[in-house]
């Protein structure tokens, strides 16, 4: 049974604490790896929360860092235990580790700023549109895999409809996302109608970047910026890849993407203009 504990967040916070202990000891990741006879990349992945961490890992690292506070050691080992529990998304079958990491972060985020160039963001997709997207992107996926992926995508949308503290979601979409026919014309019409419906929610902002804008900063690729309530959780930029994903947490990187997003917002149509624009496109999909 899936636990209410978010394992991704546990790994992330545990990794931050282990990094703090290493830096207080004045050791580099390479030095720690040499002491434990492991790769430097393992230490880095443990500290950034991208790798599952065992209680033994915590015990060994605390030994290297000569942590004398046994209560702290026990607390970190408990976090390691909780970080190995399954999140709600595991109930939908086997997902890639990179996708699981993102879902865990999104589940704990208080706000997400998203730029998409070709498709409607997953948090705003209808079931029919989601299925068509998934079938197109993974043509070799089995029926069960498709159903599981659609199920996860729809479950992620619960954050937008939470009665308390719903996710604040700001999406900038390139006009291409409205023009590319995913599924059939009816699927597209229903999807665009859903966009208008969701855009009226007070915590959802939707803007369209029309072709008339010409070149813009988002042409380098899609990305999301996730922010968290806990001050110990740094803002993260997420960039999805084919075989691996990229998570940027350095302040300079996050700042650059933040500035890029502000430019996209400034160039895009405002919320009212966006709804009118989508209404006009819906007419083009009339049967």
Coordinates of C-alpha atoms in Angstrom, one line a residue:
X1 CA 0.0 0.0 0.0
X2 CA 1.3 3.4 -0.9
X3 CA 2.4 5.5 2.0
X4 CA 1.4 9.1 2.8
X5 CA 5.2 9.8 3.2
X6 CA 6.7 11.4 0.1
X7 CA 9.8 9.3 -0.5
X8 CA 11.3 11.7 -3.0
X9 CA 11.1 14.6 -0.5
X10 CA 12.6 12.4 2.2
X11 CA 15.5 11.6 0.0
X12 CA 16.0 15.2 -1.0
X13 CA 16.0 16.5 2.6
X14 CA 18.2 13.6 3.8
X15 CA 20.6 14.4 1.0
X16 CA 20.8 18.0 2.0
X17 CA 21.5 17.1 5.6
X18 CA 24.3 14.7 4.5
X19 CA 25.8 17.4 2.3
X20 CA 25.8 19.8 5.3
X21 CA 27.6 17.2 7.5
X22 CA 30.2 16.6 4.8
X23 CA 30.8 20.3 4.3
X24 CA 31.1 20.9 8.0
X25 CA 33.7 18.2 8.1
X26 CA 35.6 20.0 5.3
X27 CA 35.6 16.9 3.0
X28 CA 35.0 16.7 -0.7
X29 CA 32.7 14.1 -2.3
X30 CA 35.8 12.5 -3.8
X31 CA 37.4 12.1 -0.4
X32 CA 34.3 10.5 1.0
X33 CA 34.0 8.1 -1.9
X34 CA 37.6 7.1 -1.4
X35 CA 37.0 6.4 2.3
X36 CA 34.0 4.2 1.6
X37 CA 35.4 2.6 -1.6
X38 CA 32.5 3.8 -3.7
X39 CA 32.2 6.0 -6.7
X40 CA 32.1 9.8 -6.4
X41 CA 28.9 9.8 -8.5
X42 CA 27.2 7.7 -5.8
X43 CA 27.9 10.3 -3.1
X44 CA 26.7 13.1 -5.4
X45 CA 23.5 11.2 -6.3
X46 CA 22.8 10.5 -2.6
X47 CA 23.3 14.2 -1.7
X48 CA 21.0 15.4 -4.5
X49 CA 18.2 12.9 -3.6
X50 CA 18.3 11.2 -7.0
X51 CA 19.3 7.8 -5.6
X52 CA 17.7 5.5 -3.1
X53 CA 19.6 5.6 0.2
X54 CA 19.8 2.8 2.7
X55 CA 20.2 3.0 6.5
X56 CA 23.6 1.4 6.0
X57 CA 24.6 4.3 3.7
X58 CA 23.6 6.8 6.4
X59 CA 25.4 4.9 9.1
X60 CA 28.6 4.7 7.0
X61 CA 28.5 8.4 6.1
X62 CA 27.8 9.4 9.7
X63 CA 30.9 7.3 10.7
X64 CA 33.1 9.1 8.1
X65 CA 31.8 12.5 9.3
X66 CA 32.3 11.4 13.0
X67 CA 28.8 12.4 14.0
X68 CA 28.7 12.1 17.8
X69 CA 25.0 13.0 18.2
X70 CA 23.4 9.5 18.2
X71 CA 19.9 11.0 18.2
X72 CA 20.8 12.8 14.9
X73 CA 22.1 9.5 13.5
X74 CA 18.9 7.7 14.4
X75 CA 16.8 10.5 12.9
X76 CA 18.7 10.4 9.6
X77 CA 18.4 6.6 9.5
X78 CA 14.7 6.9 10.0
X79 CA 14.5 9.3 7.1
X80 CA 16.4 6.8 5.0
X81 CA 13.9 4.1 5.9
X82 CA 10.9 6.4 5.0
X83 CA 12.7 7.4 1.8
X84 CA 12.5 3.8 0.6
X85 CA 8.7 3.5 1.0
X86 CA 6.5 3.7 -2.1
X87 CA 4.7 6.8 -3.1
X88 CA 1.1 6.8 -4.4
X89 CA 2.4 6.6 -8.0
X90 CA 3.8 3.1 -7.5
X91 CA 0.3 1.7 -7.4
X92 CA 0.1 2.3 -11.1
X93 CA 2.9 -0.1 -12.0
X94 CA 6.6 0.4 -12.8
X95 CA 7.6 3.9 -13.8
X96 CA 11.0 5.1 -14.8
X97 CA 13.1 6.3 -11.8
X98 CA 13.4 9.8 -13.4
X99 CA 9.6 10.2 -13.8
X100 CA 9.1 9.0 -10.2
X101 CA 11.5 11.6 -9.0
X102 CA 9.6 14.3 -10.8
X103 CA 6.2 13.2 -9.5
X104 CA 7.5 13.2 -6.0
X105 CA 8.8 16.8 -6.4
X106 CA 5.6 17.9 -8.0
X107 CA 3.5 16.3 -5.3
X108 CA 5.3 18.4 -2.7
X109 CA 5.6 21.7 -4.7
X110 CA 3.4 24.7 -3.8
X111 CA 3.8 26.2 -7.3
X112 CA 4.9 25.1 -10.8
X113 CA 5.7 27.4 -13.7
X114 CA 5.6 25.5 -16.9
X115 CA 6.5 26.3 -20.5
X116 CA 5.4 23.9 -23.2
X117 CA 6.0 24.2 -27.0
X118 CA 4.3 21.2 -28.6
X119 CA 1.7 19.7 -26.2
X120 CA -0.7 20.7 -23.5
X121 CA 0.9 20.3 -20.0
X122 CA 0.0 17.0 -18.3
X123 CA -1.7 18.7 -15.4
X124 CA -4.2 20.2 -17.9
X125 CA -4.8 17.2 -20.2
X126 CA -8.2 15.4 -20.7
X127 CA -8.1 11.6 -20.5
X128 CA -8.5 11.2 -24.2
X129 CA -5.8 13.7 -25.1
X130 CA -3.5 12.1 -22.5
X131 CA -4.0 8.7 -24.0
X132 CA -3.3 10.0 -27.5
X133 CA -0.1 11.8 -26.4
X134 CA 1.2 8.7 -24.6
X135 CA 0.4 6.4 -27.6
X136 CA 2.2 8.8 -29.9
X137 CA 5.3 9.3 -27.7
X138 CA 5.7 5.6 -26.8
X139 CA 4.4 3.7 -29.8
X140 CA 5.7 0.4 -28.5
X141 CA 4.0 0.7 -25.1
X142 CA 1.6 -2.0 -24.2
X143 CA -2.1 -1.4 -23.4
X144 CA -1.4 -1.8 -19.7
X145 CA 1.5 0.7 -19.8
X146 CA -0.6 3.2 -21.6
X147 CA -3.4 2.8 -19.0
X148 CA -1.0 3.2 -16.1
X149 CA 0.6 6.3 -17.6
X150 CA -2.8 7.9 -18.1
X151 CA -3.8 6.9 -14.6
X152 CA -0.7 8.6 -13.1
X153 CA -1.3 11.7 -15.2
X154 CA -4.9 12.1 -14.1
X155 CA -3.9 11.4 -10.4
X156 CA -1.3 14.2 -10.6
X157 CA -4.2 16.6 -11.5
X158 CA -5.7 16.1 -8.1
X159 CA -3.3 18.8 -6.9
X160 CA -5.2 21.4 -8.9
X161 CA -8.5 20.4 -7.3
X162 CA -7.3 20.0 -3.7
X163 CA -9.8 21.7 -1.3
X164 CA -6.9 23.1 0.7
X165 CA -3.7 24.6 -0.7
X166 CA -4.1 23.6 -4.3
X167 CA -1.1 23.7 -6.5
X168 CA -0.5 27.2 -8.0
X169 CA 0.1 26.5 -11.7
X170 CA 1.2 29.0 -14.4
X171 CA 1.5 27.6 -17.9
X172 CA 2.8 29.4 -21.0
X173 CA 1.9 27.4 -24.2
X174 CA 3.3 28.0 -27.7
X175 CA 0.5 28.2 -30.3
X176 CA 1.8 24.9 -31.7
X177 CA 0.3 23.1 -28.7
X178 CA -3.1 24.2 -29.9
X179 CA -2.6 23.5 -33.6
X180 CA -1.0 20.0 -33.5
X181 CA -3.9 17.6 -33.8
X182 CA -3.4 15.0 -31.1
X183 CA -5.9 12.2 -31.4
X184 CA -8.7 13.6 -33.6
X185 CA -10.6 16.9 -34.0
X186 CA -13.1 16.0 -31.3
X187 CA -10.3 15.2 -28.9
X188 CA -8.7 18.6 -29.6
X189 CA -11.9 20.5 -29.3
X190 CA -12.6 18.9 -25.9
X191 CA -9.1 19.5 -24.8
X192 CA -9.2 23.2 -25.7
X193 CA -12.6 23.6 -23.9
X194 CA -10.9 22.1 -20.9
X195 CA -8.2 24.6 -21.0
X196 CA -10.7 27.5 -21.0
X197 CA -12.5 25.8 -18.0
X198 CA -9.3 25.4 -16.0
X199 CA -8.0 28.9 -16.8
X200 CA -10.9 30.3 -14.7
X201 CA -9.6 28.6 -11.6
X202 CA -8.0 31.3 -9.3
X203 CA -4.8 29.3 -8.9
X204 CA -4.3 28.5 -12.5
X205 CA -2.9 31.0 -15.1
X206 CA -2.8 30.1 -18.7
X207 CA -1.1 32.2 -21.5
X208 CA -0.7 31.5 -25.1
X209 CA 2.5 32.5 -27.0
X210 CA 1.2 33.1 -30.6
X211 CA 3.2 32.6 -33.8
X212 CA 3.1 36.3 -34.3
X213 CA 5.6 36.8 -31.5
X214 CA 8.3 35.3 -33.7
X215 CA 11.5 34.0 -32.0
X216 CA 11.5 33.9 -28.2
X217 CA 13.6 32.5 -25.3
X218 CA 11.4 29.3 -25.0
X219 CA 12.7 28.1 -28.4
X220 CA 15.6 26.5 -26.5
X221 CA 13.2 23.9 -25.1
X222 CA 10.4 23.2 -22.6
X223 CA 11.0 23.4 -18.8
X224 CA 9.3 23.7 -15.4
X225 CA 10.2 25.6 -12.3
X226 CA 9.0 24.1 -9.1
X227 CA 8.9 26.0 -5.8
X228 CA 8.4 24.6 -2.3
X229 CA 7.0 25.7 1.1
X230 CA 9.9 24.4 3.1
X231 CA 12.8 26.9 3.0
X232 CA 15.2 24.0 3.1
X233 CA 13.9 22.8 -0.3
X234 CA 15.5 24.8 -3.0
X235 CA 13.6 25.9 -6.1
X236 CA 14.2 23.4 -8.9
X237 CA 14.2 23.7 -12.7
X238 CA 13.1 20.5 -14.4
X239 CA 14.0 19.7 -18.0
X240 CA 12.6 16.4 -19.4
X241 CA 14.8 14.2 -21.6
X242 CA 14.3 11.0 -23.6
X243 CA 16.5 8.7 -21.5
X244 CA 17.3 11.0 -18.5
X245 CA 16.0 14.2 -17.0
X246 CA 17.8 17.3 -15.7
X247 CA 17.3 18.9 -12.4
X248 CA 18.9 22.3 -11.8
X249 CA 19.1 23.7 -8.3
X250 CA 22.1 26.1 -8.4
X251 CA 20.9 29.6 -7.7
X252 CA 22.5 31.0 -10.9
X253 CA 20.7 28.4 -13.0
X254 CA 17.4 28.8 -11.4
X255 CA 17.7 32.6 -11.7
X256 CA 18.4 32.4 -15.5
X257 CA 15.3 30.2 -16.1
X258 CA 13.3 32.5 -13.9
X259 CA 14.3 35.5 -16.0
X260 CA 13.5 33.5 -19.2
X261 CA 10.0 32.7 -17.9
X262 CA 9.4 36.4 -17.2
X263 CA 10.2 37.2 -20.8
X264 CA 7.9 34.4 -22.0
X265 CA 5.1 35.8 -19.8
X266 CA 5.6 39.3 -21.0
X267 CA 5.5 38.2 -24.7
X268 CA 2.5 35.9 -24.3
X269 CA -1.2 37.0 -24.5
X270 CA -2.7 37.8 -21.2
X271 CA -5.3 35.6 -19.6
X272 CA -8.4 37.1 -21.2
X273 CA -6.7 37.4 -24.6
X274 CA -5.7 33.7 -24.3
X275 CA -9.2 32.5 -23.6
X276 CA -10.5 34.4 -26.7
X277 CA -7.6 33.0 -28.8
X278 CA -8.5 29.5 -27.7
X279 CA -12.1 30.0 -28.5
X280 CA -11.2 31.1 -32.0
X281 CA -9.1 27.9 -32.5
X282 CA -11.9 25.7 -31.1
X283 CA -14.2 27.0 -34.0
X284 CA -11.6 25.6 -36.4
X285 CA -12.1 22.1 -34.9
X286 CA -15.8 22.2 -35.3
X287 CA -17.2 19.0 -36.9

